[in-house]
Amino acid sequence: MKIGTDILEAKKFLENDELVAIPTETVYGLAGNALKVNTLSKIFSCKERPAFDPLIVHFRSIEAVNEHVVDLPEIARHLAEIFWPGPLTFILKKKDSIPNLATSGHSTVAVRVPKHPMTLRLLELLDFPLAAPSANKFGQVSPTKAEHVFRQLGNEIPYILDGGDTFIGLESTIIDLSIQKPEILRLGGVSVEALNDVLNMKLKVKTSSSNPKSPGMLQRHYSPGKNMILVDDITSIRENSYKNAGFLTFSYSDFSTKHHIALSPIGNIDEAARNLFSALNEIATWPVDVVYAELMPEVGLGRAINDRLKRASFPLE
Ligand code: TXA
Ligand code: MG
């Protein structure tokens, strides 16, 4: 196993049907040739991911996407012009060139053009797109550094392409464009407000875990392996009355225990998003019984952060 910055080495492994971890602006992905059943099944088994949870396919450009979908609606072109490359995934009707394994048998495929110079260069050099779920074991915290990938998958893949810390820190927003009226299936790196603005409409947000259209949205996900309790205002929790507690806050940091993280001391939501998964990874190492986590304001990326916090705090068995 190697961690490095050699795009040509990553390319060689991928052309030999091996898996490589790749940097994107959202989180690191576990990538393989999206057009081959052999590499797709390697992704599912390496991640220990159930086969009902479909993958996102990454392309170098909208023209490359166009080769593998039945139809590219006007709205997709419009959104791509504004948000691609970037943290927005479209659900579109797929052509037969995309194996059913990639889409868990659905007739639609999730596609995006990621915004990271190394991965975009890699995609330009390859003559196939890359299927890439987040590079973590199923249900665990998504990786925002090469080192996080190494900890979870280091023994199982030959190469991690190190592109530094991811700068959005939350996965892409997923929008279903395969239906008449678009709907948001996952909150993520592009805010609902930004999409509503561009489309001049109020999009329906359907991110519930019981929604069969987005089968990967599990109630329990991103778990740091601690009991987490969500609170609206962390200052309402009196530290002394709780022994062995840790604290995850938006900006407040006046605690006497060392087990606390403020996601953005200056109170900036984008910065909080960038730091969230690193914080959850660190919380996993704290010797505490319980973690009190403060909910973010429900604006911009705050909604997506709260979505992740709710799943991370789903009770442990
Ligand atoms: O930012 C991201 O999107 C990252 C980076 C690596 O690109 N990828 C990522 O992939 O978050 P993953 O596998 O962790 O999440 C993909 C989710 C699935 O769990 C599922 O909910 C949804 O995308 N999805 C994929 N194909 C779909 C389809 N045809 N219809 C509905 N939802 C789909
Ligand atoms: Mg994931």
Coordinates of C-alpha atoms and ligand atoms in Angstrom, one line a residue:
M1 CA 0.0 0.0 0.0
K2 CA 1.2 3.4 -0.9
I3 CA 0.1 7.0 -0.3
G4 CA 1.3 9.4 -2.9
T5 CA 0.6 12.2 -5.4
D6 CA 1.5 10.3 -8.6
I7 CA -1.5 10.6 -10.9
L8 CA 0.1 8.2 -13.5
E9 CA 0.6 5.5 -10.8
A10 CA -3.1 5.9 -9.8
K11 CA -4.0 5.6 -13.5
K12 CA -2.0 2.4 -13.9
F13 CA -3.7 0.7 -11.0
L14 CA -7.1 1.7 -12.2
E15 CA -6.4 0.4 -15.7
N16 CA -5.4 -2.9 -14.2
D17 CA -8.9 -3.1 -12.5
E18 CA -7.6 -2.2 -9.1
L19 CA -9.2 0.2 -6.6
V20 CA -7.6 3.6 -5.8
A21 CA -8.7 6.2 -3.2
I22 CA -9.1 9.6 -4.8
P23 CA -9.4 13.1 -3.4
T24 CA -12.5 15.2 -4.3
E25 CA -13.6 18.5 -2.9
T26 CA -16.2 16.7 -0.7
V27 CA -14.7 13.6 0.8
Y28 CA -12.2 10.9 -0.5
G29 CA -13.7 8.3 -2.8
L30 CA -12.9 4.6 -3.3
A31 CA -12.6 4.5 -7.0
G32 CA -12.8 1.8 -9.7
N33 CA -13.7 1.5 -13.4
A34 CA -17.4 2.2 -13.5
L35 CA -18.0 0.2 -16.6
K36 CA -16.7 -3.1 -15.3
V37 CA -18.7 -5.5 -13.1
N38 CA -15.4 -6.9 -11.8
T39 CA -14.2 -3.6 -10.3
L40 CA -17.7 -2.6 -9.1
S41 CA -17.9 -5.8 -7.1
K42 CA -14.5 -5.1 -5.6
I43 CA -15.8 -1.7 -4.4
F44 CA -18.8 -3.3 -2.7
S45 CA -16.7 -6.0 -1.0
C46 CA -13.9 -3.7 0.1
K47 CA -16.4 -1.2 1.6
E48 CA -18.5 -4.1 3.0
R49 CA -21.4 -2.2 1.4
P50 CA -24.8 -3.9 0.9
A51 CA -25.6 -4.4 -2.8
F52 CA -28.8 -2.3 -2.5
D53 CA -26.9 0.9 -2.0
P54 CA -26.0 2.3 -5.5
L55 CA -22.7 4.2 -6.3
I56 CA -22.0 7.6 -7.7
V57 CA -20.2 7.7 -11.1
H58 CA -17.6 10.4 -11.6
F59 CA -16.9 11.9 -15.0
R60 CA -14.5 14.5 -16.4
S61 CA -17.2 16.6 -18.1
I62 CA -20.8 16.9 -18.9
E63 CA -20.1 15.6 -22.5
A64 CA -18.6 12.5 -21.0
V65 CA -21.8 12.0 -18.9
N66 CA -23.9 12.4 -22.0
E67 CA -22.4 9.2 -23.5
H68 CA -23.9 7.1 -20.7
V69 CA -27.3 8.6 -20.0
V70 CA -30.5 8.2 -22.1
D71 CA -31.3 11.9 -21.9
L72 CA -29.7 15.0 -20.6
P73 CA -32.6 17.3 -19.7
E74 CA -32.2 21.1 -20.1
I75 CA -32.3 21.5 -16.3
A76 CA -29.2 19.2 -16.0
R77 CA -27.3 21.3 -18.5
H78 CA -28.3 24.5 -16.7
L79 CA -27.3 23.2 -13.2
A80 CA -24.0 21.7 -14.6
E81 CA -23.1 25.1 -16.1
I82 CA -23.4 26.7 -12.7
F83 CA -22.3 24.0 -10.2
W84 CA -19.9 21.6 -12.1
P85 CA -17.2 20.8 -11.4
G86 CA -18.6 20.7 -7.9
P87 CA -20.5 19.0 -5.0
L88 CA -23.8 18.3 -6.8
T89 CA -24.9 14.8 -8.0
F90 CA -27.6 14.3 -10.6
I91 CA -29.8 11.2 -10.8
L92 CA -30.5 10.5 -14.5
K93 CA -31.8 7.6 -16.6
K94 CA -28.9 5.4 -17.5
K95 CA -27.8 3.7 -20.7
D96 CA -26.9 0.0 -20.8
S97 CA -23.2 0.9 -20.8
I98 CA -23.5 1.4 -17.0
P99 CA -23.7 -2.0 -15.4
N100 CA -26.7 -2.7 -13.2
L101 CA -24.4 -3.4 -10.3
A102 CA -23.3 0.3 -10.2
T103 CA -27.0 1.3 -9.7
S104 CA -28.2 -1.6 -7.6
G105 CA -30.6 -2.5 -10.3
H106 CA -32.1 0.9 -10.7
S107 CA -32.7 2.3 -14.2
T108 CA -31.2 5.6 -13.1
V109 CA -27.5 6.4 -12.3
A110 CA -26.0 9.0 -10.0
V111 CA -23.4 11.2 -11.8
R112 CA -21.1 14.1 -11.0
V113 CA -18.0 16.0 -12.1
P114 CA -15.8 16.4 -9.0
K115 CA -13.9 19.6 -8.4
H116 CA -10.4 18.5 -7.5
P117 CA -7.5 19.2 -9.9
M118 CA -5.7 15.8 -9.3
T119 CA -8.9 13.8 -9.8
L120 CA -10.0 15.8 -12.8
R121 CA -6.6 15.3 -14.4
L122 CA -6.9 11.5 -13.6
L123 CA -10.4 11.4 -15.2
E124 CA -9.0 13.2 -18.3
L125 CA -6.3 10.5 -18.7
L126 CA -8.6 7.6 -18.3
D127 CA -11.0 6.3 -21.0
F128 CA -13.6 5.2 -18.5
P129 CA -15.5 7.0 -15.7
L130 CA -14.9 6.2 -12.0
A131 CA -17.5 4.7 -9.7
A132 CA -16.6 6.0 -6.2
P133 CA -18.5 5.8 -3.0
S134 CA -16.9 7.6 0.0
A135 CA -13.7 5.7 1.0
N136 CA -14.8 4.4 4.4
K137 CA -16.2 1.2 5.6
F138 CA -20.0 1.0 5.4
G139 CA -21.7 3.1 8.0
Q140 CA -18.5 4.8 9.3
V141 CA -17.4 8.4 9.1
S142 CA -16.5 9.7 5.6
P143 CA -12.7 10.5 5.1
T144 CA -11.6 14.1 4.6
K145 CA -7.8 13.3 4.7
A146 CA -5.7 10.6 3.1
E147 CA -4.8 9.5 6.6
H148 CA -8.5 8.7 7.4
V149 CA -8.6 6.5 4.3
F150 CA -5.4 4.8 5.4
R151 CA -6.9 4.0 8.8
Q152 CA -10.0 2.4 7.4
L153 CA -8.9 0.8 4.1
G154 CA -5.1 0.9 4.2
N155 CA -4.6 -2.8 4.1
E156 CA -7.0 -3.4 1.3
I157 CA -6.1 -1.1 -1.6
P158 CA -2.8 -0.6 -3.4
Y159 CA -2.8 3.2 -3.7
I160 CA -4.2 6.4 -2.0
L161 CA -3.9 9.5 -4.2
D162 CA -3.2 12.2 -1.6
G163 CA -4.8 15.5 -2.6
G164 CA -4.6 17.1 0.9
D165 CA -7.6 17.9 3.1
T166 CA -10.9 18.1 1.2
F167 CA -12.2 21.7 1.2
I168 CA -16.0 21.2 1.4
G169 CA -16.0 18.3 3.9
L170 CA -19.5 17.1 3.3
E171 CA -20.7 14.7 0.5
S172 CA -22.3 16.1 -2.6
T173 CA -26.0 17.2 -2.6
I174 CA -28.0 14.7 -4.7
I175 CA -30.8 15.9 -6.9
D176 CA -33.2 13.6 -8.8
L177 CA -33.5 14.9 -12.4
S178 CA -35.0 11.7 -13.7
I179 CA -38.5 12.8 -12.8
Q180 CA -40.7 15.7 -13.9
K181 CA -40.3 17.8 -10.9
P182 CA -36.7 17.6 -9.4
E183 CA -36.3 16.6 -5.8
I184 CA -33.4 16.7 -3.4
L185 CA -32.5 13.1 -2.2
R186 CA -29.5 14.1 0.0
L187 CA -28.4 17.3 1.6
G188 CA -24.8 18.1 0.9
G189 CA -22.1 20.5 -0.3
V190 CA -24.5 22.7 -2.4
S191 CA -27.2 24.4 -0.2
V192 CA -30.9 24.0 -0.9
E193 CA -31.1 27.8 -1.0
A194 CA -28.5 28.0 -3.8
L195 CA -30.5 25.4 -5.8
N196 CA -33.8 27.1 -5.2
D197 CA -32.3 30.4 -6.3
V198 CA -30.9 29.1 -9.5
L199 CA -34.0 27.0 -10.4
N200 CA -36.4 29.7 -9.2
M201 CA -38.5 27.1 -7.3
K202 CA -38.8 25.6 -3.9
L203 CA -37.4 22.1 -4.2
K204 CA -38.8 19.2 -2.3
V205 CA -36.3 17.7 0.1
K206 CA -36.8 14.0 0.5
T207 CA -33.9 12.7 2.6
S208 CA -35.7 10.4 4.9
S209 CA -34.1 7.0 5.5
S210 CA -37.3 5.2 4.5
N211 CA -37.2 6.8 1.0
P212 CA -36.6 3.8 -1.3
K213 CA -35.4 6.3 -4.0
S214 CA -32.3 7.0 -2.1
P215 CA -31.5 3.6 -0.7
G216 CA -28.2 4.6 0.9
M217 CA -29.7 7.2 3.3
L218 CA -29.5 5.1 6.4
Q219 CA -30.8 6.3 9.8
R220 CA -27.5 5.3 11.4
H221 CA -24.4 6.4 9.6
Y222 CA -21.2 8.4 10.3
S223 CA -21.2 6.9 13.8
P224 CA -18.1 7.8 15.9
G225 CA -19.0 4.8 18.2
K226 CA -20.0 7.0 21.1
N227 CA -23.4 7.8 22.5
M228 CA -24.2 11.3 21.1
I229 CA -26.9 13.5 22.4
L230 CA -28.0 16.4 20.3
V231 CA -28.9 19.8 21.9
D232 CA -30.1 23.1 20.5
D233 CA -27.9 25.2 22.7
I234 CA -24.8 23.7 24.3
T235 CA -24.7 26.4 27.0
S236 CA -27.9 24.8 28.5
I237 CA -25.8 21.8 29.5
R238 CA -23.9 22.3 32.7
E239 CA -20.6 20.6 32.3
N240 CA -20.1 19.7 35.9
S241 CA -23.2 17.7 36.2
Y242 CA -22.0 15.3 33.5
K243 CA -19.0 13.2 34.3
N244 CA -17.0 11.7 31.4
A245 CA -18.7 13.8 28.7
G246 CA -17.3 15.4 25.6
F247 CA -18.7 18.3 23.6
L248 CA -19.0 19.1 19.9
T249 CA -20.2 22.7 19.3
F250 CA -20.6 25.2 16.5
S251 CA -18.4 28.0 18.1
Y252 CA -18.7 27.8 21.9
S253 CA -15.6 26.5 23.6
D254 CA -15.6 27.5 27.2
F255 CA -15.2 24.0 28.7
S256 CA -12.8 22.8 31.4
T257 CA -12.5 19.3 29.9
K258 CA -10.1 18.9 27.0
H259 CA -12.6 16.8 25.2
H260 CA -14.4 19.4 23.2
I261 CA -14.3 20.7 19.6
A262 CA -15.7 23.9 18.2
L263 CA -16.4 23.3 14.5
S264 CA -15.9 27.0 13.8
P265 CA -14.7 29.3 16.5
I266 CA -15.6 32.3 14.4
G267 CA -19.1 30.9 13.7
N268 CA -18.8 30.2 10.0
I269 CA -21.0 27.4 8.7
D270 CA -18.8 26.5 5.7
E271 CA -15.8 26.1 8.0
A272 CA -17.9 24.0 10.4
A273 CA -18.8 21.7 7.4
R274 CA -15.2 21.4 6.5
N275 CA -14.3 20.3 10.0
L276 CA -17.2 18.0 10.8
F277 CA -15.9 14.6 9.7
S278 CA -12.4 15.2 11.1
A279 CA -14.1 16.1 14.4
L280 CA -16.2 12.8 14.3
N281 CA -13.0 10.9 13.6
E282 CA -11.3 12.5 16.6
I283 CA -14.3 12.0 18.9
A284 CA -14.1 8.3 18.1
T285 CA -10.8 8.3 20.1
W286 CA -12.0 10.2 23.2
P287 CA -12.3 8.2 26.4
V288 CA -15.8 9.6 27.2
D289 CA -19.2 7.9 27.8
V290 CA -21.3 10.5 26.1
V291 CA -20.9 13.4 23.7
Y292 CA -23.2 16.4 23.6
A293 CA -23.4 17.8 20.1
E294 CA -24.9 21.2 19.3
L295 CA -27.1 21.5 16.3
M296 CA -26.2 24.2 13.7
P297 CA -28.5 27.0 12.5
E298 CA -30.8 25.5 9.8
V299 CA -29.4 27.7 7.0
G300 CA -27.0 27.0 4.1
L301 CA -24.8 24.0 4.9
G302 CA -26.1 24.0 8.5
R303 CA -29.0 21.8 7.3
A304 CA -26.6 19.2 5.8
I305 CA -24.4 19.2 8.9
N306 CA -27.5 18.7 11.1
D307 CA -28.6 15.8 8.8
R308 CA -25.2 14.1 9.4
L309 CA -25.3 14.8 13.2
K310 CA -28.7 13.2 13.5
R311 CA -27.5 10.0 11.7
A312 CA -24.3 10.0 13.7
S313 CA -26.3 10.2 17.0
F314 CA -28.7 7.4 16.1
P315 CA -28.6 5.1 19.2
L316 CA -25.9 2.4 19.3
E317 CA -27.2 -1.1 19.6
Ligands
TXA1 O1 -19.5 13.7 -2.4 C1 -19.8 12.6 -2.8 O2 -20.9 12.4 -3.3 C2 -18.9 11.4 -2.5 C3 -17.6 11.6 -3.3 C4 -16.7 10.5 -3.3 O3 -18.0 11.9 -4.7 N1 -19.5 10.2 -2.7 C5 -20.5 9.6 -1.9 O4 -20.9 8.4 -2.3 O5 -20.9 10.2 -1.0 P1 -21.7 7.4 -1.3 O6 -21.6 6.1 -2.0 O7 -21.2 7.5 0.0 O8 -23.2 7.9 -1.5 C6 -23.9 7.7 -2.6 C7 -25.4 7.7 -2.4 C8 -26.0 6.4 -2.1 O9 -25.9 6.0 -0.8 C9 -27.4 6.6 -2.6 O10 -28.2 7.2 -1.5 C10 -27.3 7.7 -3.7 O11 -26.0 8.1 -3.6 N2 -27.6 7.1 -5.0 C11 -26.7 6.5 -5.9 N3 -27.3 6.1 -7.0 C12 -28.6 6.5 -6.9 C13 -29.8 6.3 -7.7 N4 -29.7 5.7 -8.9 N5 -30.9 6.8 -7.2 C14 -31.0 7.4 -6.0 N6 -29.9 7.6 -5.1 C15 -28.8 7.1 -5.6
MG2 MG -20.8 7.4 2.1

